[in-house]
XYZ file of C-alpha atoms in Angstrom:
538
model
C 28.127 27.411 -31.743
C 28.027 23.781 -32.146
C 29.613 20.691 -33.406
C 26.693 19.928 -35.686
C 26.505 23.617 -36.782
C 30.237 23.511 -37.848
C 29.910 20.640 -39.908
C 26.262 22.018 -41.227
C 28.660 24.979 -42.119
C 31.070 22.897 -44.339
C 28.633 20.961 -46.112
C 27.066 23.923 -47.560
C 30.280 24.823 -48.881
C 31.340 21.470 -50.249
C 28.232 19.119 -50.488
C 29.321 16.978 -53.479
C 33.116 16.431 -51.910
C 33.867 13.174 -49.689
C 33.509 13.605 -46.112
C 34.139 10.080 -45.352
C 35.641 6.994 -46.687
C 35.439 3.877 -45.038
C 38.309 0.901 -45.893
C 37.495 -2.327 -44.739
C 40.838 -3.557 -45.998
C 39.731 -6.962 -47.430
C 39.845 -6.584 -51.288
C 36.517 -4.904 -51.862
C 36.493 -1.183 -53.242
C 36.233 1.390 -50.350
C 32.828 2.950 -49.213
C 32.167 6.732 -49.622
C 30.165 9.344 -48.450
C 29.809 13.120 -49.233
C 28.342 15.717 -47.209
C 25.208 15.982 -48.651
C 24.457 12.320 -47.926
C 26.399 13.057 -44.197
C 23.607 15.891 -43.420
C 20.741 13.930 -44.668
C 21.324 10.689 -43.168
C 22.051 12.867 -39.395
C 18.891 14.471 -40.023
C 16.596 11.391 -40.794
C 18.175 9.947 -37.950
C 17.225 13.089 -35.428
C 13.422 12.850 -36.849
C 13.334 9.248 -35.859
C 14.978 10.110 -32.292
C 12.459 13.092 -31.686
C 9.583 10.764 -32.685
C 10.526 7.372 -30.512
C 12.339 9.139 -27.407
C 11.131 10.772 -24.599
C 13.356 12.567 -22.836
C 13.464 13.602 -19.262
C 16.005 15.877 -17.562
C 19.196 15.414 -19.377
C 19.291 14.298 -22.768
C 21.507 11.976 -23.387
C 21.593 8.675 -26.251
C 24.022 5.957 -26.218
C 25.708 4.682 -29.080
C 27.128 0.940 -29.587
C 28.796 0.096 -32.418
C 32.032 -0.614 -34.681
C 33.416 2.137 -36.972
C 31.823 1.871 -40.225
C 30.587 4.309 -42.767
C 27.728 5.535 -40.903
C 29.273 6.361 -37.816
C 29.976 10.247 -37.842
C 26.282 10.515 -39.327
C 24.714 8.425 -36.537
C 26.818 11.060 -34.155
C 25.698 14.456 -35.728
C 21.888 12.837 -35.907
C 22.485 12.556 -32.063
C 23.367 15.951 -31.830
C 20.893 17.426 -33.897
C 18.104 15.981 -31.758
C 19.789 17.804 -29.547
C 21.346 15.360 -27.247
C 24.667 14.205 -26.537
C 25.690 11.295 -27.689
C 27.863 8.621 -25.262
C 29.721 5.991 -27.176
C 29.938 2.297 -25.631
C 32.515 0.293 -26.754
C 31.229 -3.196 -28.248
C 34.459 -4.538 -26.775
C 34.968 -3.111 -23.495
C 34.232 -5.361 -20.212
C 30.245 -5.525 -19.911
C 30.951 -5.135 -16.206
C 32.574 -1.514 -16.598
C 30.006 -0.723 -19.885
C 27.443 -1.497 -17.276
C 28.393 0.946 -14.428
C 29.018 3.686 -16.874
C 25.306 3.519 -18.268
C 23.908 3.569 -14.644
C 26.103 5.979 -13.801
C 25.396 8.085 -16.705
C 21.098 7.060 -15.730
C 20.721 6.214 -19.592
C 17.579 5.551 -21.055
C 18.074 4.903 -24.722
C 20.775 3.447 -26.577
C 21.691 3.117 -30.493
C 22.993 -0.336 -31.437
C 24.167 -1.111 -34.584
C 22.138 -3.678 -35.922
C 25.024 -6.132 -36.379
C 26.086 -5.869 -33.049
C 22.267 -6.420 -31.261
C 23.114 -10.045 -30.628
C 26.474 -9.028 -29.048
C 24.639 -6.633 -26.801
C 21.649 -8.115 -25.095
C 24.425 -11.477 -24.646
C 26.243 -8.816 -23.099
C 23.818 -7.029 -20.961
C 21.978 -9.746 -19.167
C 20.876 -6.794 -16.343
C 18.624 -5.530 -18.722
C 14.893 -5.919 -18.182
C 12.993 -8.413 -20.069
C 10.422 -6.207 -21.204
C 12.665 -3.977 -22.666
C 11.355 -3.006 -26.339
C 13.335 -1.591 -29.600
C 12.532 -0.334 -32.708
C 14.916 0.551 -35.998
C 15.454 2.562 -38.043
C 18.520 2.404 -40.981
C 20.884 -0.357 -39.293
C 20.287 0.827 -35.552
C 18.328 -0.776 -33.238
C 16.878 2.125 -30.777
C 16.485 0.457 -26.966
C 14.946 1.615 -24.186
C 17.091 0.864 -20.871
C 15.951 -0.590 -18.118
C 17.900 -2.256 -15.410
C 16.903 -5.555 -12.738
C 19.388 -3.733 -10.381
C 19.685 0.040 -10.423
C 22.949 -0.089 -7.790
C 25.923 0.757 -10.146
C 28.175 -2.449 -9.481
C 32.076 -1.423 -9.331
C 32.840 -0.690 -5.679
C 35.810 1.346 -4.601
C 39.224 -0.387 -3.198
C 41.305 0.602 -0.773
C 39.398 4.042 -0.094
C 39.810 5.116 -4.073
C 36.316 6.540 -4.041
C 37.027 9.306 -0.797
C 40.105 10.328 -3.027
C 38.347 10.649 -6.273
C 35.805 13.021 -4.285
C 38.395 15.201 -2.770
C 40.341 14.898 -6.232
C 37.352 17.135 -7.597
C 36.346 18.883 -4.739
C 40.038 20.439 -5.001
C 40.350 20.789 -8.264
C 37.410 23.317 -8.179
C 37.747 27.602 -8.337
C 36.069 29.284 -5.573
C 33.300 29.893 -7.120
C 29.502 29.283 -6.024
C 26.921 27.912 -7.798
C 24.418 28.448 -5.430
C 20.749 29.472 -6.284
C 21.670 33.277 -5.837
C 24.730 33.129 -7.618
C 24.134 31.153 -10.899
C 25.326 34.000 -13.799
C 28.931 32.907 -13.317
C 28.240 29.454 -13.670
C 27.541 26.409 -16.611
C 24.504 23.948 -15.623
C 24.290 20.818 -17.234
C 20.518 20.821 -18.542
C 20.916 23.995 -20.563
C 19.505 23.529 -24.574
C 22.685 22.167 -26.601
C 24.898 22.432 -23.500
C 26.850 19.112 -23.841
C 28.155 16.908 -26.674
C 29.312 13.919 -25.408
C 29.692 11.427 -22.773
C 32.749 9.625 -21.474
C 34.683 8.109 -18.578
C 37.838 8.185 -17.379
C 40.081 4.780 -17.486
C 39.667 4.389 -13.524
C 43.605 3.315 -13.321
C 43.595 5.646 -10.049
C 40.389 5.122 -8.923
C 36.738 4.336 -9.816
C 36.014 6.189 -13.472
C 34.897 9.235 -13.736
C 31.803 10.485 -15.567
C 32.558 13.387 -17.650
C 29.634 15.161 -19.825
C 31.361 17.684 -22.427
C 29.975 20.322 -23.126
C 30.135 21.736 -26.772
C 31.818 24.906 -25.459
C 34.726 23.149 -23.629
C 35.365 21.475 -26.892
C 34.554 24.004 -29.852
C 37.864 26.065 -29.193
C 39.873 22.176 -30.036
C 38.879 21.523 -33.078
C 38.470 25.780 -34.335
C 42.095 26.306 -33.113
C 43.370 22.828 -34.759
C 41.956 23.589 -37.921
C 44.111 26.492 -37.890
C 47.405 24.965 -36.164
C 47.362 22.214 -39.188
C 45.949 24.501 -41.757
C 43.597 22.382 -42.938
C 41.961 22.353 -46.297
C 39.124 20.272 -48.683
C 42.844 18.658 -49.711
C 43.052 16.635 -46.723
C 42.631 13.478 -44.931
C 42.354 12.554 -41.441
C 42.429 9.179 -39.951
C 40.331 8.322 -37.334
C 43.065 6.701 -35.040
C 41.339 6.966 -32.002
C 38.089 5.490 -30.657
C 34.700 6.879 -30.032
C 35.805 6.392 -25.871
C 38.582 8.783 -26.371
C 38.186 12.104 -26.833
C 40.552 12.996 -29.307
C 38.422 10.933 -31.717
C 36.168 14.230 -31.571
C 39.082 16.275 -32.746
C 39.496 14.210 -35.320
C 36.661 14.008 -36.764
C 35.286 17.856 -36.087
C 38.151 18.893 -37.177
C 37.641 16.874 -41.036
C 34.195 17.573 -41.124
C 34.477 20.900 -40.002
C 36.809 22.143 -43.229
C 35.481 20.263 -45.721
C 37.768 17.491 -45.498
C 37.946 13.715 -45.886
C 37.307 11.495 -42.732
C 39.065 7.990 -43.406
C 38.007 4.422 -41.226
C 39.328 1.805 -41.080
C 38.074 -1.128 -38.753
C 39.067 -1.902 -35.589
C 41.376 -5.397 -36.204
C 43.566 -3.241 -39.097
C 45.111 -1.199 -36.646
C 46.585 -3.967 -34.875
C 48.655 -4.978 -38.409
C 50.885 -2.271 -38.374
C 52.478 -3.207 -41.767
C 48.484 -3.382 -43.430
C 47.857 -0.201 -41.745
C 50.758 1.293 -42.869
C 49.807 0.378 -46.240
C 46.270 1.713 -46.285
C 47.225 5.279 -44.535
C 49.910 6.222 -46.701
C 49.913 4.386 -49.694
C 46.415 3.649 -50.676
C 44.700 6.945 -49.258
C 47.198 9.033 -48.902
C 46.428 10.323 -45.177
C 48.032 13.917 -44.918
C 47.259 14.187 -40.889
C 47.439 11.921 -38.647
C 46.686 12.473 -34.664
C 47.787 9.621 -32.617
C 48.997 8.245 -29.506
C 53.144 7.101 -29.250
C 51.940 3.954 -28.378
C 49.928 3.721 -32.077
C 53.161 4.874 -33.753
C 55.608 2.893 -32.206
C 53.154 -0.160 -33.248
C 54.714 0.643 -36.544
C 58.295 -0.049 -35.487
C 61.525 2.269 -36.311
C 61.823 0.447 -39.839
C 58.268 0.833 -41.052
C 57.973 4.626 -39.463
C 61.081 5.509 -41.058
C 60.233 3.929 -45.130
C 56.132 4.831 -44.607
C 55.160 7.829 -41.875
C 58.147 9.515 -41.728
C 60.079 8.980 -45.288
C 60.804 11.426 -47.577
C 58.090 10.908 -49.449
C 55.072 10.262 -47.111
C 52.057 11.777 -48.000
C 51.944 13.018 -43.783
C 52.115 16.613 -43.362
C 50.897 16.802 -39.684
C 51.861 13.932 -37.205
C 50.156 15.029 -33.588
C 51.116 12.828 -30.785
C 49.372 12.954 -27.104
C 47.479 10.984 -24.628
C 51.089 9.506 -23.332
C 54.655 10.758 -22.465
C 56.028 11.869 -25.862
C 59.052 10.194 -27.441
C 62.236 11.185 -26.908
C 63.995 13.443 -29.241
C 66.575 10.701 -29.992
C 63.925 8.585 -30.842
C 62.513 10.728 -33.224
C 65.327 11.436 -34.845
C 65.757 7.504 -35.649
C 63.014 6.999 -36.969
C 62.361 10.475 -39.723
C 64.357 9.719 -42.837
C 66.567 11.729 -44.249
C 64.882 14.429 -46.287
C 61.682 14.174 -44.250
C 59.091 17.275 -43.916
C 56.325 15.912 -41.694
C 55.215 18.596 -38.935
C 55.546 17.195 -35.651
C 53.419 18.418 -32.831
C 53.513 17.547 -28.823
C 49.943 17.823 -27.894
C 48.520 17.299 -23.917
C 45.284 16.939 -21.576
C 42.962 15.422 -19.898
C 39.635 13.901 -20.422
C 38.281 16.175 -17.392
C 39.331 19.341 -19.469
C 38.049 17.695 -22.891
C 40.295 17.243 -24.789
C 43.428 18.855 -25.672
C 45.277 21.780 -23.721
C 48.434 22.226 -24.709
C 50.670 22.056 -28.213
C 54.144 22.147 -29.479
C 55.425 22.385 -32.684
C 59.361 20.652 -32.821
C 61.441 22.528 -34.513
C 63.183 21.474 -37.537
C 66.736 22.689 -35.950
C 65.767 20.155 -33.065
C 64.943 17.424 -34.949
C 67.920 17.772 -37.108
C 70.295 18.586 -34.044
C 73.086 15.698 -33.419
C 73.273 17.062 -30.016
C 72.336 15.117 -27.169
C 69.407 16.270 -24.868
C 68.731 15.314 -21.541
C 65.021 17.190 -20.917
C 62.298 15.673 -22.533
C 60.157 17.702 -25.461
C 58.340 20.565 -23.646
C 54.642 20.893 -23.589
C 54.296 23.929 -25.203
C 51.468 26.680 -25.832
C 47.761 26.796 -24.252
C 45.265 26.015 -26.612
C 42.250 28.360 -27.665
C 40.459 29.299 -24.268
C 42.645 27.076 -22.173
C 44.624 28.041 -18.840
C 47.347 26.430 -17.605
C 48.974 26.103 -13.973
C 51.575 24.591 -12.142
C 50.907 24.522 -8.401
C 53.333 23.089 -5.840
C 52.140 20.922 -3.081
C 50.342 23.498 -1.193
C 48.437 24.699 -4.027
C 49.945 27.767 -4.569
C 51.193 28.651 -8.909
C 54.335 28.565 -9.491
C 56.791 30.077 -11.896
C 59.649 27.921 -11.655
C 60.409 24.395 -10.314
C 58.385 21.360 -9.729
C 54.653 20.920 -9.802
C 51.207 19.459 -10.633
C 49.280 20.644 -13.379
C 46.101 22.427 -13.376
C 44.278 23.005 -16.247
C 41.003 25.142 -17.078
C 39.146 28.269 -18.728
C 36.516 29.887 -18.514
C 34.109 27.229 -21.192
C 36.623 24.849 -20.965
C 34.566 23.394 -17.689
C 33.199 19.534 -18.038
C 31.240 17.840 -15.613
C 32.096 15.732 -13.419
C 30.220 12.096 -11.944
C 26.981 13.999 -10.414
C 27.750 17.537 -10.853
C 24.389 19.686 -12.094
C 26.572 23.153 -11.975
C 30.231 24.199 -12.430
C 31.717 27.669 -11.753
C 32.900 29.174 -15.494
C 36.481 29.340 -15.223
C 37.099 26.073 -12.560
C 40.648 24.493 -12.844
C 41.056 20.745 -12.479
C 44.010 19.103 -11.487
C 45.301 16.626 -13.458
C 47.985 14.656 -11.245
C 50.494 14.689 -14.107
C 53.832 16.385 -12.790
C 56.297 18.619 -14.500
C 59.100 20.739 -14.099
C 59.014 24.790 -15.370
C 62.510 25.785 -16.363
C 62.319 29.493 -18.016
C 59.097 29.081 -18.569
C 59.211 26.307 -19.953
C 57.131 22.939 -19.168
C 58.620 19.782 -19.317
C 56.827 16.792 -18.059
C 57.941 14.581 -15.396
C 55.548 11.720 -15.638
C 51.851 10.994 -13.754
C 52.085 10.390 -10.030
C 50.896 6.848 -10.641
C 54.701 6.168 -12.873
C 56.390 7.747 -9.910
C 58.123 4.774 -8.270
C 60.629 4.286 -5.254
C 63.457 1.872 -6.043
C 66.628 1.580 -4.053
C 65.382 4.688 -1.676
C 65.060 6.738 -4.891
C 62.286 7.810 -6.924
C 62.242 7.295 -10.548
C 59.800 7.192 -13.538
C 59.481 4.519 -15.488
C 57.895 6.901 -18.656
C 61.743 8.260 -18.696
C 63.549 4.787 -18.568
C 61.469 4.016 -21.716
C 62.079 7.455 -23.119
C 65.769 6.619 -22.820
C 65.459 2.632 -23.924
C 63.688 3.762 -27.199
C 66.447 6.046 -27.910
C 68.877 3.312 -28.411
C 69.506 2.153 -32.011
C 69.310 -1.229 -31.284
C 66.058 -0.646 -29.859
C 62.676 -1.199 -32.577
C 60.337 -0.443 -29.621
C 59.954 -1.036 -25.805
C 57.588 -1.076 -22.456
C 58.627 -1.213 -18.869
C 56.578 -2.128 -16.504
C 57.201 -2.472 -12.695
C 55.985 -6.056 -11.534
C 54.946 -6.706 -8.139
C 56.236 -3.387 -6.669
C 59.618 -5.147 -6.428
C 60.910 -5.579 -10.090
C 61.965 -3.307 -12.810
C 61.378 -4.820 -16.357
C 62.127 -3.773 -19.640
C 60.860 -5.745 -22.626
C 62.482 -5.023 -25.903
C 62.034 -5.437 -29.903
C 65.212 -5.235 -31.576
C 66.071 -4.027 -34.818
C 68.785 -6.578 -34.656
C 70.441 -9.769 -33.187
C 71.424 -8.356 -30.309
C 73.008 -9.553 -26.716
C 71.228 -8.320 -23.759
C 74.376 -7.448 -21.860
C 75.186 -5.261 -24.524
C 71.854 -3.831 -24.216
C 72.562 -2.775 -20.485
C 75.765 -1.520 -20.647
C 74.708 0.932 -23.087
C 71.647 2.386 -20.787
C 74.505 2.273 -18.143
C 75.724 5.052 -20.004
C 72.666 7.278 -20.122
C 70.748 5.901 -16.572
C 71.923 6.191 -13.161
C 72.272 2.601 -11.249
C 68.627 2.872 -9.510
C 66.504 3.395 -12.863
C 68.631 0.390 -14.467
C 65.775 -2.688 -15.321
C 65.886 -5.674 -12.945
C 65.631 -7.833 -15.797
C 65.794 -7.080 -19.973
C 63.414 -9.592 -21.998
C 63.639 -9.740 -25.701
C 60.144 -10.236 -27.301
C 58.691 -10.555 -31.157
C 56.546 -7.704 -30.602
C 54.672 -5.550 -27.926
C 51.346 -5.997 -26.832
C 48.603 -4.145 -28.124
C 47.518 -1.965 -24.492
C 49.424 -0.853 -22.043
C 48.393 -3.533 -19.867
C 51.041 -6.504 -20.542
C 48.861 -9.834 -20.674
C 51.959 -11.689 -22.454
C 53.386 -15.004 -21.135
C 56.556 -14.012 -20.561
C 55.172 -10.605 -18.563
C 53.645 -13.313 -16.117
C 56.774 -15.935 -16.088
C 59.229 -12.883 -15.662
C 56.610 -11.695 -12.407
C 57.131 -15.198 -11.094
C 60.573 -15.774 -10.925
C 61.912 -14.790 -7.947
């Protein structure tokens, strides 16, 4: 089975329904598209691929573009050729775009016609006499590079710990010549889907090719987790460079439901967003990261996403620490029926392993909890571990998390062949408690401060929770100072503010310095003047 064949599936059940709308949010009616137009635009597409490409080894086509309403046709027509498609994002830094398409040895790529400009300004590596042709807004090039050497170079011996990263994250198996039955190799027909890379925050990125098996048992089992019908309508929170946007749309196209887009520069006006979700288009689920909902603030979660009238049935957060159960609670109004799910993985085990329904009890509860929300359940074909430091699984206690299965393999930078069943670690840490998990935070939020450790994910966990709190990062500046930046819901005094995470905090996981801002930034990586002025004072 494929991702194509599941959405294939669907639109011969409900051809004449929407499978996606596209909102540009500026006055003008939305665009629409059923799945009859979906399969024949993908398909006109893959004839024009098969007939302008030729493909050696593994086949693989880039994509560069915005969201718009062609983009989960120009995906399937990828898939259909088959190949799997690799997404470059228009805005990312050319210099990391660049490495990942050497890396990755591309050879064609799909730009959106609007965007051509953009590119070859952007690409400036390419050869001169590379040609294109078009077909239906995309611009088909052919790759080819002045200087083949992949330009990002390792710091501080990043790369030698990326390599032993995988090589111990591996099974035992062998995937030698004489032993290839219990193994996946990449250049199988219809083996992979997609193409991504890791962020590189501990390291150089990582190349990961998907394979549709690793990700088929995602979006089969969240169709049934959210119960999803022709009724619904997913948002497209995520984009094409993170693999949850796969779930989200697989798992619309896959049932017969409605796909809704939005561009990019909407989802950065939380109030405008709001707006379009849940009160022109009535989005029923909704899979996001906490950093996308607390964008929102408490006020505007509490009247739009979570009021007692929202149209959101399903509200799935992952790819970050989840909020705290305080938080939470602030921020559903009273009467509120919205499903609430914990979900968790990694982009090396594509894309989501674990899920956890709260409870209604616990999000009604008045009592105070110290643990954070637990991880949950394995997903459909997924195994989970928790090894201590000598690699051993344990059953109780502290430890890293391994995750795997026997198709839920990916490969990794230059890897040809993977043993079925390899487990990769993930260097997120948690704690079992009755067999329970409970994260603990990545080793890269693990700080030392005062001769002990602490996370920062927790002191936000516990800053959030605060009702004078709207939303808040922490960040730890320099390796020497521990600040918390803050949007209030109110006029508030920052010593106030302190002595009331005295009361939850011990003294070394108390901020160095509080700062009261307008509003967060838009990525977790703080670029705001007063992030640099508060790293400068001494």
């Amino acid at each position: 089975m494929t991702l194509q064949e599941l959405v294939q599936q669907a639109a011969c059940l409900y051809s004449d329904r929407i499978a996606v709308c596209f909102d540009e949010c500026n006055n003008q009616p939305p665009i629409y598209c059923n799945y009859k137009t979906l399969v024949k635009t993908a398909s006109e597409l893959s004839h024009f691929l098969r007939l302008n490409c030729d493909f050696e080894g593994i086949q693989e086509v880039g994509l560069y573009c915005y969201p718009g309403i062609n983009l989960p046709s120009w995906i399937l027509g990828i898939l259909q050729v088959p190949a799997a498609y690799a997404p470059i994002d228009p805005d990312s830094p050319p210099t990391l775009s660049t490495y990942f398409m050497k890396k990755c040895n591309l050879k064609y790529i799909l730009v959106d016609r609007k965007q051509i400009d953009k590119f070859i300004s952007s690409y400036d590596t390419l050869n001169s006499d590379t040609f294109s042709v078009e077909h239906n807004g995309l611009v088909l090039v052919k790759l080819g590079w002045k200087n083949t050497e992949a330009i990002l170079r390792p710091s501080d011996g990043k790369e030698q710990h990326e390599k032993e990263n995988i090589k111990n994250s591996k099974s035992s198996g062998n995937c030698s010549e004489g032993n290839s039955e219990g193994c996946i190799h990449v250049r199988l027909k219809d083996c992979l889907a997609y193409v991504l890379h890791t962020s590189g925050t501990t390291g150089l990125p990582k190349i990961v090719r998907v394979p549709h098996a690793c990700i088929i048992p995602n979006v089969q089992h969240f169709r049934v987790l959210f119960k999803i019908t022709q009724e619904d309508v997913l948002f497209l929170a995520s984009p094409l460079t993170f693999d949850p946007s796969v779930v989200e749309i697989f798992v619309a196209l896959s049932s017969g439901a409605s796909l809704l887009i939005v561009p990019n520069s909407v989802k950065m006006l939380p109030s405008k967003l709001a707006a379009v979700l849940f009160a022109h288009h009535r989005v029923t689920v909704l899979q996001a990261t906490p950093t996308l909902l607390r964008r929102f603030g408490s006020q505007l979660i509490k009247s739009a996403v979570l009021s007692a009238s929202t149209s959101l049935r399903v509200l799935a957060l992952g790819g970050e620490a989840f909020p705290s159960l305080t938080a939470l609670r602030n921020w559903r109004e009273e009467g509120n029926r919205t499903q609430i799910f914990n979900i968790y993985g990694i982009t090396e085990v594509s894309s989501w392993a674990t899920f956890y329904r709260i409870p209604e009890k616990m999000l009604n509860s008045t009592l105070q909890c110290d643990l954070p929300v637990q991880l949950g359940f394995p997903l459909l074909g997924t195994v989970v571990e928790v090894r201590d430091a000598n690699g051993f699984p344990i059953q109780e206690g502290d430890g890293q998390v391994f995750l795997g299965g026997r198709s839920r393999v990916c490969f990794l930078d230059e890897e040809m062949t993977v043993p079925l069943g390899t487990m990769r670690a993930t260097g997120d840490f948690v704690t079992v408690r009755g067999g329970e998990m409970f994260f603990l935070g990545r080793k890269d939020s693990q700080i030392k401060r005062h001769g002990k450790r602490l996370n920062t994910e927790h002191v936000q966990q516990v800053a959030e929770g605060l009702q004078q709190v709207e939303s808040c990062a922490v960040t730890w500046c320099n390796q020497e100072k521990l600040i918390l930046f803050v949007v209030s819901t109110e006029d508030v005094v920052k010593d106030d503010l302190f002595k009331e995470l005295q009361k939850y905090l011990p003294s070394h996981e108390i901020p160095d310095e509080l700062l009261l801002v307008d509003a967060l930034p838009l990525t977790s990586h703080v670029h705001s003047q007063s992030f640099r002025r508060a790293c400068a004072d001494p």
